[in-house]
XYZ file of C-alpha atoms in Angstrom:
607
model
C 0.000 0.000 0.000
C 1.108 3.862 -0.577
C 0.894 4.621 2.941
C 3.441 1.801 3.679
C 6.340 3.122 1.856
C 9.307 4.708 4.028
C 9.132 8.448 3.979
C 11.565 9.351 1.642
C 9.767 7.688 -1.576
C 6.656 9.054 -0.526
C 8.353 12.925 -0.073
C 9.819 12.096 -3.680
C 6.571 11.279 -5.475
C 4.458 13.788 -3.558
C 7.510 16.036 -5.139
C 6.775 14.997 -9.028
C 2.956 15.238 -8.510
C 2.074 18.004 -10.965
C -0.651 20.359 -9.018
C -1.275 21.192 -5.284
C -4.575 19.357 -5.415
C -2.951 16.088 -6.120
C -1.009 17.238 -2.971
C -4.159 17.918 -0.944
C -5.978 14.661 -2.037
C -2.763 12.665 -1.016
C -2.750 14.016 2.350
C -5.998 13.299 2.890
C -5.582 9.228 2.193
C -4.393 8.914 5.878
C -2.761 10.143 8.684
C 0.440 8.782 8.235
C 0.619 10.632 4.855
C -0.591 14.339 6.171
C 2.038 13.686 8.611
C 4.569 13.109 6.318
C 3.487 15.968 3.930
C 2.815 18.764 7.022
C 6.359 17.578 8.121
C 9.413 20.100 8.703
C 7.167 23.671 8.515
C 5.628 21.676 5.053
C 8.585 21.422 3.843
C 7.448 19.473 0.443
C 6.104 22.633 -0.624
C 9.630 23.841 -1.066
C 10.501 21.203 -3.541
C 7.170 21.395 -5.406
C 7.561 25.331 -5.658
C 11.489 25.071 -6.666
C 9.856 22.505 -9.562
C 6.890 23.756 -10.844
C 7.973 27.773 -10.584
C 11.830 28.034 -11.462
C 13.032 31.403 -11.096
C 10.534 32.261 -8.248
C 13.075 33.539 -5.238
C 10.294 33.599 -2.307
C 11.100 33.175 0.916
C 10.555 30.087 3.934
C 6.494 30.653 3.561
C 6.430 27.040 1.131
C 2.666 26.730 1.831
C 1.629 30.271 1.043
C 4.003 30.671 -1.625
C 2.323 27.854 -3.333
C -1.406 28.719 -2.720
C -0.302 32.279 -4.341
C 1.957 30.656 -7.074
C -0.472 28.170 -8.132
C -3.741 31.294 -8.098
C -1.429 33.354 -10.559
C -1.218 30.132 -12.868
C -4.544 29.338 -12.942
C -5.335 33.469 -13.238
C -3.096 33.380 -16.539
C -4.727 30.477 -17.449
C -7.777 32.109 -17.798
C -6.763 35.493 -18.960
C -7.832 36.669 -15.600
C -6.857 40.166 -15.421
C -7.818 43.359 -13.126
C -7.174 46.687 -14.742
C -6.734 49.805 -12.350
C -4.799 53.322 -12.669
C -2.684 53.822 -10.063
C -2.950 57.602 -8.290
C -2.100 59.360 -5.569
C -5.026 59.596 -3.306
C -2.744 62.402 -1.237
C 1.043 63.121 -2.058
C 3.564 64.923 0.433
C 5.340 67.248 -2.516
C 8.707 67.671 -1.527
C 12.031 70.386 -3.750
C 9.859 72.799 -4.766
C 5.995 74.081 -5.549
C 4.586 72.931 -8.880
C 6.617 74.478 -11.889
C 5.426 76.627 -14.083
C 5.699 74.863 -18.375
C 7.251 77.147 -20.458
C 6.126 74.999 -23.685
C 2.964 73.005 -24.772
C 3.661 69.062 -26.004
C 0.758 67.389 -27.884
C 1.367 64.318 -26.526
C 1.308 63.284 -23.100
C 4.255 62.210 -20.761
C 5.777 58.667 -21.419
C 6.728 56.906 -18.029
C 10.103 55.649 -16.942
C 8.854 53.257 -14.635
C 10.364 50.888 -12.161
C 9.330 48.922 -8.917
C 10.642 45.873 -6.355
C 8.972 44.775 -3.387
C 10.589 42.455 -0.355
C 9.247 40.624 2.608
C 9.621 41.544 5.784
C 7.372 39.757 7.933
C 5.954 36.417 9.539
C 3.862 35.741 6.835
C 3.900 35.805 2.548
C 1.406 38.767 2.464
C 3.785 40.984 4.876
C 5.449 42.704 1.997
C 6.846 46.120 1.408
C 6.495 47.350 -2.505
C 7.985 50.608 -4.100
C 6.660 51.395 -6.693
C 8.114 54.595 -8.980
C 7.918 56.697 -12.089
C 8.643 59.852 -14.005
C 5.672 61.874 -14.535
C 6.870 64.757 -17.147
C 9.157 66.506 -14.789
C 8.628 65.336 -11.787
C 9.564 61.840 -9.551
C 6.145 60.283 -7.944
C 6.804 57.750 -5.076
C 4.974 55.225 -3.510
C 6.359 52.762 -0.154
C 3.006 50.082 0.272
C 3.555 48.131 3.334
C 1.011 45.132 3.182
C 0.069 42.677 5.780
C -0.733 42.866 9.812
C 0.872 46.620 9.188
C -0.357 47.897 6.328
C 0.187 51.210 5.392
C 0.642 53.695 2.847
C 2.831 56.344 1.658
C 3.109 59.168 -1.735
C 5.934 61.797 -2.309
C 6.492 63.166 -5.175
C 9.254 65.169 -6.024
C 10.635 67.902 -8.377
C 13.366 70.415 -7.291
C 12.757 72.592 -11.153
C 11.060 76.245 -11.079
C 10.471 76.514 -14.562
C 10.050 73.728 -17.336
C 9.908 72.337 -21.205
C 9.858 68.798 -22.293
C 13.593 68.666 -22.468
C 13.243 68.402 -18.481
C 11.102 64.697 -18.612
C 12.916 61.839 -17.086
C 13.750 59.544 -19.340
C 15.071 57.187 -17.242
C 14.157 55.952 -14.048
C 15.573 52.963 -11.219
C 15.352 52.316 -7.729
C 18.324 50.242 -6.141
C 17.302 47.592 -4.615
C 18.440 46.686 -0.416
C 21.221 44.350 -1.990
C 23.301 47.919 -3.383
C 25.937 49.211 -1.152
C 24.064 53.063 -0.985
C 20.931 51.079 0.461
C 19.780 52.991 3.910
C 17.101 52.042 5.823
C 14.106 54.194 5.757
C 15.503 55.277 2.837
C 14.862 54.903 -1.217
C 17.741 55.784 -3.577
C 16.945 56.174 -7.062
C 18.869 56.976 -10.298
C 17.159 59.120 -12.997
C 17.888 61.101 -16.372
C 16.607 64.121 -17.947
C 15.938 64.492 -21.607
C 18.304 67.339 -20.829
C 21.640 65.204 -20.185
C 21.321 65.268 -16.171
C 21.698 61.559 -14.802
C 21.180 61.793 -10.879
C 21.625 59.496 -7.978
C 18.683 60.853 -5.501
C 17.967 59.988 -1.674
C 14.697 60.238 -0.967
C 14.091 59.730 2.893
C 10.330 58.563 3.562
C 9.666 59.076 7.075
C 10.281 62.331 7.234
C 10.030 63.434 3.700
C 13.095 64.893 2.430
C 15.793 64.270 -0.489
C 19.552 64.895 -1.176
C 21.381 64.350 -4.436
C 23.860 61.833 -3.867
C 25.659 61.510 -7.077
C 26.298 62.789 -10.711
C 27.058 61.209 -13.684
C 28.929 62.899 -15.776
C 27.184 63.601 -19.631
C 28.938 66.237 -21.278
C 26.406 68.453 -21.956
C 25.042 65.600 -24.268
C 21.016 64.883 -24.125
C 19.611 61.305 -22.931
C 17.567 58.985 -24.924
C 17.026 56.486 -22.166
C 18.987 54.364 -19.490
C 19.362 51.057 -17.840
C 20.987 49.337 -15.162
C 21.834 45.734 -14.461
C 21.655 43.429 -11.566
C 24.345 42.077 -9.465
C 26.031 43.735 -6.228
C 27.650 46.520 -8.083
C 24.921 47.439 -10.800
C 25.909 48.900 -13.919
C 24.450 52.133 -15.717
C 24.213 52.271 -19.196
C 22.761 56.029 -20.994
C 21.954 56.011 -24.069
C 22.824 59.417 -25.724
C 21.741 61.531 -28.346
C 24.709 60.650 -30.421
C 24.316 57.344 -30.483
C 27.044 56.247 -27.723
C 26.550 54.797 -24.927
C 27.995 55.226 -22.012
C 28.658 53.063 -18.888
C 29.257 53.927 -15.168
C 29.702 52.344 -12.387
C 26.827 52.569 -9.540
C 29.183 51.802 -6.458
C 31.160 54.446 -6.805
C 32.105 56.538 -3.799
C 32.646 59.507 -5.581
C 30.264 62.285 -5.740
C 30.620 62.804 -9.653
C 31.431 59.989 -12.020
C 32.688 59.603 -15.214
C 32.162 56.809 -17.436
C 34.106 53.630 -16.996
C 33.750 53.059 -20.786
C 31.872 54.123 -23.792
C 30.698 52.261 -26.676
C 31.159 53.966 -30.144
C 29.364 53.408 -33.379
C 31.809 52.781 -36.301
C 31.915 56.228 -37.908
C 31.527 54.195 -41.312
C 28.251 52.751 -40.652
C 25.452 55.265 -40.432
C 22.970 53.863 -37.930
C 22.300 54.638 -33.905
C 22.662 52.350 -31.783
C 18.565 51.747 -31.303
C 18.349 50.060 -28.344
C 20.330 47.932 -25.208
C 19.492 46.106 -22.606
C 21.025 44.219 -19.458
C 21.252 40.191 -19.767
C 23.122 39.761 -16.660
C 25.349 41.574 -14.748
C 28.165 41.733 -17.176
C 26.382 40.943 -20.673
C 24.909 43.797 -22.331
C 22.449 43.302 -25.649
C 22.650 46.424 -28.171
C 20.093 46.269 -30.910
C 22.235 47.929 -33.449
C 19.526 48.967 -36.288
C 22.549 47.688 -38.831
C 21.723 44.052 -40.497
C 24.565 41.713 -40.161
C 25.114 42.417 -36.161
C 20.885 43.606 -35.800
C 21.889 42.233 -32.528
C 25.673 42.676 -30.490
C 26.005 40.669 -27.147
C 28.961 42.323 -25.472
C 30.650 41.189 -21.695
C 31.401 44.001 -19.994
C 34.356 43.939 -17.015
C 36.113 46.967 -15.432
C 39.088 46.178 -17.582
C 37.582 45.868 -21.095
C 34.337 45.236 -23.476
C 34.168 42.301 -25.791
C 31.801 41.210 -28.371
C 30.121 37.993 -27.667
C 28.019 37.286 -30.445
C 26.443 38.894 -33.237
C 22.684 37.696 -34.690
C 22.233 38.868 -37.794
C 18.508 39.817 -39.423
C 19.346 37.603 -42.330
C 19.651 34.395 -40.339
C 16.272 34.709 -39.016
C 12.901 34.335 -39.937
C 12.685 37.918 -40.733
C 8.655 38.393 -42.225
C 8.492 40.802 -45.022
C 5.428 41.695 -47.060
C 6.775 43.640 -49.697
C 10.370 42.127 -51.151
C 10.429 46.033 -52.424
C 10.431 48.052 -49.289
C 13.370 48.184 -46.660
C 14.082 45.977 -44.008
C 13.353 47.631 -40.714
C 16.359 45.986 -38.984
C 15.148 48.119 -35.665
C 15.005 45.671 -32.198
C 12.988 48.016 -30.401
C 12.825 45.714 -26.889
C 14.804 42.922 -25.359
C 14.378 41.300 -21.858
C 16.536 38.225 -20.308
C 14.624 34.985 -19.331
C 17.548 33.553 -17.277
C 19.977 34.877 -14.432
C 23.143 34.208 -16.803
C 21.265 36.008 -19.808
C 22.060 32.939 -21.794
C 18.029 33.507 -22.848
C 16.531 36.249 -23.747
C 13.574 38.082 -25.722
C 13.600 40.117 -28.197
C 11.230 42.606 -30.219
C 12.273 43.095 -33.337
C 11.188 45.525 -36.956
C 8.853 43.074 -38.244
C 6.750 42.569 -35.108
C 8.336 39.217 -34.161
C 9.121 38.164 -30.433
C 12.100 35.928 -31.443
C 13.849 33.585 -28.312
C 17.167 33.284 -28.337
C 19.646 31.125 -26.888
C 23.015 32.079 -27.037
C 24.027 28.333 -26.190
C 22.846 27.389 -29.683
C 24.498 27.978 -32.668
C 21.278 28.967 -34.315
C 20.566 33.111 -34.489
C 17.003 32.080 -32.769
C 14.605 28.909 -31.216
C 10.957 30.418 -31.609
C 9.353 33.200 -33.157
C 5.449 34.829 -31.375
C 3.773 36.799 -33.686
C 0.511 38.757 -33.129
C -1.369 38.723 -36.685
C -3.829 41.023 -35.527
C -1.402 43.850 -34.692
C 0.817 46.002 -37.034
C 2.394 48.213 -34.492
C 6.111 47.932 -33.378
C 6.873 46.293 -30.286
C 7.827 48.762 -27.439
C 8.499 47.074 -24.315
C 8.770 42.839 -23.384
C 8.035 41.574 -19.844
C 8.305 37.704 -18.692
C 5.699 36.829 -15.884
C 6.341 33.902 -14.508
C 8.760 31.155 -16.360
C 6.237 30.306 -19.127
C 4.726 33.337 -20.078
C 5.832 37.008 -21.299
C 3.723 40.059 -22.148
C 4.149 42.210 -24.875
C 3.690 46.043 -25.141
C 2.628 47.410 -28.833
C 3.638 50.897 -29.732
C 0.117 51.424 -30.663
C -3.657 50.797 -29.832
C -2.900 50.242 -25.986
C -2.352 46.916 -26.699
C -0.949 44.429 -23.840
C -0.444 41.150 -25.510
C 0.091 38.127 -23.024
C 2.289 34.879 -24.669
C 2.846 31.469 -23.829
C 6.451 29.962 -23.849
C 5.425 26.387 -23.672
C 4.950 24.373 -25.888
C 1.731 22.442 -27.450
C 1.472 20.338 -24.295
C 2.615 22.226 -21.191
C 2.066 22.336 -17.741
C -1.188 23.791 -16.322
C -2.231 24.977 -12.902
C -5.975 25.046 -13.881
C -6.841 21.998 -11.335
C -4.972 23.773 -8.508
C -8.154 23.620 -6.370
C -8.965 22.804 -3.494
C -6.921 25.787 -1.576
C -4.545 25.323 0.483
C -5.930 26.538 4.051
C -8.323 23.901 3.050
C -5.297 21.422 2.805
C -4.504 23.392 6.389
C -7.868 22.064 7.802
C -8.173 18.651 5.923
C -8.987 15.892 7.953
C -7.181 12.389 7.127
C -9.276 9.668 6.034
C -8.540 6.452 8.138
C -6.628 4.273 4.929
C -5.771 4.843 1.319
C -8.253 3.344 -1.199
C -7.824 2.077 -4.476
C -10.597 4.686 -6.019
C -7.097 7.933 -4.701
C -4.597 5.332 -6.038
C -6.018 5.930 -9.601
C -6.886 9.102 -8.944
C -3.051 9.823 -8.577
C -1.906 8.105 -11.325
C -4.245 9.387 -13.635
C -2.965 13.264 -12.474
C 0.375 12.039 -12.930
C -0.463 10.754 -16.373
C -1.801 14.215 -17.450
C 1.003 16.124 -16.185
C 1.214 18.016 -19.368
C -2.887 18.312 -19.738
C -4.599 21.703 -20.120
C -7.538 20.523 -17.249
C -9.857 22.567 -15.376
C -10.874 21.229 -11.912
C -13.590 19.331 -13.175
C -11.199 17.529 -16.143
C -12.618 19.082 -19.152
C -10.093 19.606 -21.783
C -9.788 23.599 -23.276
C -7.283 24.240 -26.207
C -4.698 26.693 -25.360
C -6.186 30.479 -25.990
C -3.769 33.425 -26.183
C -5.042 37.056 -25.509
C -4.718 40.180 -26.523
C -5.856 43.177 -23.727
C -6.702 46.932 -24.688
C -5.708 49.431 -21.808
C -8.336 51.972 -23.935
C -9.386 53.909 -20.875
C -7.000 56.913 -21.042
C -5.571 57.967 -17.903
C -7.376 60.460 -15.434
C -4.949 63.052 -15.507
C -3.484 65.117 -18.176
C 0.139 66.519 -16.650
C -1.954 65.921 -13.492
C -4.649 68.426 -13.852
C -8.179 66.508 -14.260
C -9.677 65.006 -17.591
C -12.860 66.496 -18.922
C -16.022 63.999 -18.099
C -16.165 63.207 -21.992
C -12.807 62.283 -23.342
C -11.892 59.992 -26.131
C -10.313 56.274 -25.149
C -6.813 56.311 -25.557
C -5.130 54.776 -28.424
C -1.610 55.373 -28.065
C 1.849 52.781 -26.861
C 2.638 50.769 -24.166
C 5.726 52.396 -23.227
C 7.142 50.297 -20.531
C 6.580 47.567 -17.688
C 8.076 46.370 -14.534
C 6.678 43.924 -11.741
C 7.729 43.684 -8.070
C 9.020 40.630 -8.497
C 9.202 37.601 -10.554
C 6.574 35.933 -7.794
C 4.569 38.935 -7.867
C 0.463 38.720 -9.395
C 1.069 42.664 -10.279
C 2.327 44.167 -13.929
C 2.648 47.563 -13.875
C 2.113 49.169 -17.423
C 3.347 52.794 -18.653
C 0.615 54.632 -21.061
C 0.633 58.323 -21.894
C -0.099 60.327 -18.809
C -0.264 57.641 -16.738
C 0.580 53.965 -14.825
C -1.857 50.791 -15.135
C -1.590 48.394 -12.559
C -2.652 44.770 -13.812
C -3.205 41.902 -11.305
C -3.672 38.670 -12.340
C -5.927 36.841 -10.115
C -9.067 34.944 -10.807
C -12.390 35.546 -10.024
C -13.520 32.893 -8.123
C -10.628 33.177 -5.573
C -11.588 36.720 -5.246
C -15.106 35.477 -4.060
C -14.056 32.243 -2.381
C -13.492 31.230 1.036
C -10.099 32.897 0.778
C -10.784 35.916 -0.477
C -9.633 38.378 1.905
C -6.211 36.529 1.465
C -6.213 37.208 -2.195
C -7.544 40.792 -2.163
C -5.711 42.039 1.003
C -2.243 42.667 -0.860
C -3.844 43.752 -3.734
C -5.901 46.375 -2.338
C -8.337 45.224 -3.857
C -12.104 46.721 -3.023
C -14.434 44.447 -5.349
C -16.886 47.662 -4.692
C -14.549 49.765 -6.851
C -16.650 49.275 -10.178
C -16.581 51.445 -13.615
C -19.486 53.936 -12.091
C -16.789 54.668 -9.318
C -15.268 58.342 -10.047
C -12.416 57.635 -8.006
C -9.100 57.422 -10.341
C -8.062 53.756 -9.149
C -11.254 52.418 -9.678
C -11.467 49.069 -11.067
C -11.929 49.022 -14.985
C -13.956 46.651 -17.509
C -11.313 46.148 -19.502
C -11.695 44.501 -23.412
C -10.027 42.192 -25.406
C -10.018 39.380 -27.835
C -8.403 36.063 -28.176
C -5.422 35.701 -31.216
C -6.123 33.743 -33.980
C -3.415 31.090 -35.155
C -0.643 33.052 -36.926
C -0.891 30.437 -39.577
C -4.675 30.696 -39.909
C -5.148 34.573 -41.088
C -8.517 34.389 -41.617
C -9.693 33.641 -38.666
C -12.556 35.508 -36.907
C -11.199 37.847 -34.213
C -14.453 38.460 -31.563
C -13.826 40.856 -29.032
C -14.397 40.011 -25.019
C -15.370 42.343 -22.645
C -15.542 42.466 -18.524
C -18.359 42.766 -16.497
C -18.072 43.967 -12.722
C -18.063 41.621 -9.878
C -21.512 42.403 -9.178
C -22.377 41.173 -11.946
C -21.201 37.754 -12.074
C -23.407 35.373 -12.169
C -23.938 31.705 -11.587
C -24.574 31.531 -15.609
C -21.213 33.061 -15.626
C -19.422 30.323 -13.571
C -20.962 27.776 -15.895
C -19.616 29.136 -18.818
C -16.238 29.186 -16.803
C -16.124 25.603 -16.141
C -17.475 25.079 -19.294
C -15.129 27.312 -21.673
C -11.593 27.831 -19.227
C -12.725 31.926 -19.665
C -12.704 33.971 -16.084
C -16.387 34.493 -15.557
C -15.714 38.330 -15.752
C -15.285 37.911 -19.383
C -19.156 38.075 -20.808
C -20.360 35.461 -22.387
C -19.804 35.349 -26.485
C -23.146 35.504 -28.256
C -23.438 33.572 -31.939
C -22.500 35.577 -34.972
C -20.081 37.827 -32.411
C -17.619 38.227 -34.504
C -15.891 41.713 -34.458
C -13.409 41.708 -37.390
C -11.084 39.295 -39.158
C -7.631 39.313 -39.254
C -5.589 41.152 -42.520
């Protein structure tokens, strides 16, 4: 019998079942078994979390790291998404009053954006998050302590009198507790003008305050953008308006630096360097805009640069319509899907998400391709190991992709939760009836299953962030105001464990959680929603600016069936779910927000 074995076989196959409710149901065969599962602070849950979510750094809370792990699975699953602006309900403005524009853009402000969050408590919802962008000219702030001490805080900074569009930050991070200037009580942040300043700021949050650290050194030359990598001693990398791009170092005692070393286009080749981004700590990814090196992986040290390896556009499966027109060799985004940067993302001219592995000899592994979308890619964020979303440069367009394969691993039959597993009580033996129960889980490891078995095929989704943002240069919207149609211009998320994508539109910062209905409304609810913030009560009638939205969106056709009928979804608010709606969950794999599809729905066809 199962319950017979010694305890280490059972610990390794309760480690290779493939869901947390193959988990519950195994503990619930016996006593001896919950023992040996509950065992060591539930220590299996460590091994099944280090399995089924590599890259996830949580801390000791196995059980809770799970439960939340496995919700944000099943939540992706089933395009489960809440849309809300994040805004300052109250800010303490600290360097100076409001300044006064001296000029009058058309467009809106673009923001740099960037966030982290770490624990700091007795339990996985005791988290602190800091959350930051650059609104036009000024810096806005925000330290979230969640948990059994919640609290909130806003500052928002901006030491300028007088302004133009030359003074927008540009670029925009907050170092992290692991850098050497980290202070307690105390956020340091780096940040670029369009100007050519590059500061490092000290913004103390307790008593609101700030004192420039640091200053990069630029020359008098402008800033196109900026990014740092990871690692103890993080490097900066400025992109100017030149075309060179020069490199600091962020440890630095000194109170102005120079750069450690700059890297040059060849004067005979006419393009700008495009585009760079951060692998790892010491490899660095320039998208080039040339075609033979559309792509330059370079190791950086304190002693010298060297190039790597060089993908060229003519090695890949570069799409072109027209064999007359140009070849936009332009790789507009790029984002690392591994610690060593050995695997990576990248957006590139002809609106192809191309992997790359820089362990294979070929120039790329797998190409993602919206059909529905002719905009240029803007900005590329993973969530989670098998999934990345995609920013388009136009139609506020978040697209959400799937890195698995045909037959991948799901989370969909995740329930029961796991306080239930908390509160289970043991049958007295193991029956046959849970012995075939297990192996048949174990046999569909790679199944797409909901929790009551039915198979769905896999759906990928495309999600418009159309409502535009309730500020203009933060001075209130009109009532009647057109949706917004413009670019995704960046993302960041707290953490790769983190539910939360924060998304950078004109004027503004979506906040994107991905967390599924019916745990919202479940037994666990206040679990879910607590860290989240989340007031179900919020709805689109709501005036305040962080109001929940009914967001819209429509599932992607095959890219190798282009006439396929594109029908558009759209959400319905909580209070408006309804049993019919849970049906058609189970039924369909859709998040019961999503309204139901009516026949002949269709709301265009793919080009």
């Amino acid at each position: 019998m199962l319950e017979d074995l010694p305890a280490e076989i059972l610990y390794l196959i309760a480690c290779h079942l493939p869901t947390v409710n193959a988990l519950v149901q195994l503990s619930r065969t016996s006593k001896r078994l919950h023992a040996t599962i509950a065992a060591d602070n539930w220590r299996i849950f460590r091994a099944f979390v280090q399995k089924q979510f590599p890259g996830a750094k949580v801390p000791g809370f196995w059980r809770e790291a799970a439960q939340s792990l496995t919700s944000r699975s099943r939540a992706l699953d089933k395009h489960a998404v809440v849309g809300r602006f994040v805004f300052p309900p109250q800010a303490t403005r600290i360097g100076s009053e409001k300044a006064i524009r001296g000029d009058r853009p058309t467009l809106g402000y673009r923001p740099a954006l960037d966030t982290y969050e770490t624990w700091n408590g007795s339990g996985w919802n005791d988290r602190r998050e800091v959350l930051a962008w650059g609104a036009a000219d000024e810096l806005f702030l925000r330290v979230k302590q969640t948990g059994s001490k919640s609290h909130e805080k806003w500052i928002i900074f901006s030491d300028l009198d007088h302004i133009s569009s030359v003074d927008d930050i540009c670029g925009l991070h907050i170092l992290n507790p692991n850098h050497p200037a980290y202070e307690e009580g105390t956020e340091h942040l780096i940040f670029a003008r369009a100007r050519g300043e590059l500061h490092h700021l000290a913004i103390s949050i307790d008593e609101p305050s700030h004192e420039y650290k640091q200053v990069f050194e630029t020359y008098g030359l402008g800033i196109e953008r900026t990014d740092l990598s990871n690692g103890e001693e993080p490097i900066l990398a400025a992109h100017m308006n030149n075309g060179t791009i020069a490199l600091y170092n962020t440890a630095s005692t000194s109170s102005r630096v120079s750069e450690f070393a700059r890297i040059q286009i060849d004067p005979a080749k006419k393009a700008r360097n495009r585009y760079s981004k951060f692998l790892s700590s010491d490899l660095l990814a320039i998208g080039t805009g040339r075609i033979d090196d559309a792509i330059a992986i370079s190791s950086i040290t304190n002693q010298r640069i060297s190039v790597d390896r060089e993908i060229s556009l003519n090695l890949v499966d570069y799409d072109r319509l027209d064999s007359s027109t140009a070849i936009k060799s332009d790789v507009n985004a790029i984002a690392p899907l591994s610690p060593t940067g050995q695997v990576f993302l990248a957006g590139w001219g002809d609106r192809g998400v191309r992997l790359h592995d820089l362990r294979s000899n070929a120039e790329h592994e797998q190409t993602y391709r919206d059909v529905t979308d002719d905009n240029p890619i803007y900005c590329i964020q993973p969530l989670t190991h098998n999934r990345f979303i995609v920013g388009s440069g136009g139609e506020a367009l978040v697209k959400i992709f799937d890195l698995r394969m045909d037959r991948g691993y799901s989370y969909l039959d995740a329930k029961p939760s796991m306080r239930s597993f908390a509160r289970a009580s043991p049958k007295s033996k193991t029956t046959t009836a849970t012995i075939n129960t297990l192996d048949h889980q174990l046999q569909n490891l790679n199944l797409n299953l909901t929790s009551n078995g039915t198979t769905h095929p896999r759906k990928e989704m495309s999600i418009y962030l159309s409502q535009p943002a309730p500020t203009t240069y933060h001075a209130p919207r009109p009532q009647h105001h057109r949706p917004y149609r413009g670019a995704i211009y960046t993302m960041a998320s707290p953490s790769p464990s983190s539910p939360t994508l924060y998304t950078g539109v004109a004027d503004g910062v979506v906040r994107l959680d991905f967390v599924a209905t019916d745990d919202l409304l479940g037994p666990d609810r206040a679990w879910h929603a607590a860290p989240l913030s989340l007031n179900l009560a919020s709805t689109q009638h709501s005036r305040r600016a962080d109001r929940i939205l009914d967001l819209s969106g429509y599932e992607r056709p095959d890219p190798a069936n282009s006439s396929a009928v594109v029908r558009l979804r759209t959400q319905q608010a909580f209070r408006e779910v309804s049993a019919e709606d849970a049906e058609e969950e189970r039924a369909t794999g859709w998040d019961r927000r999503w309204t139901r599809l009516k026949d002949f729905s269709s709301w265009r066809r793919a080009l």
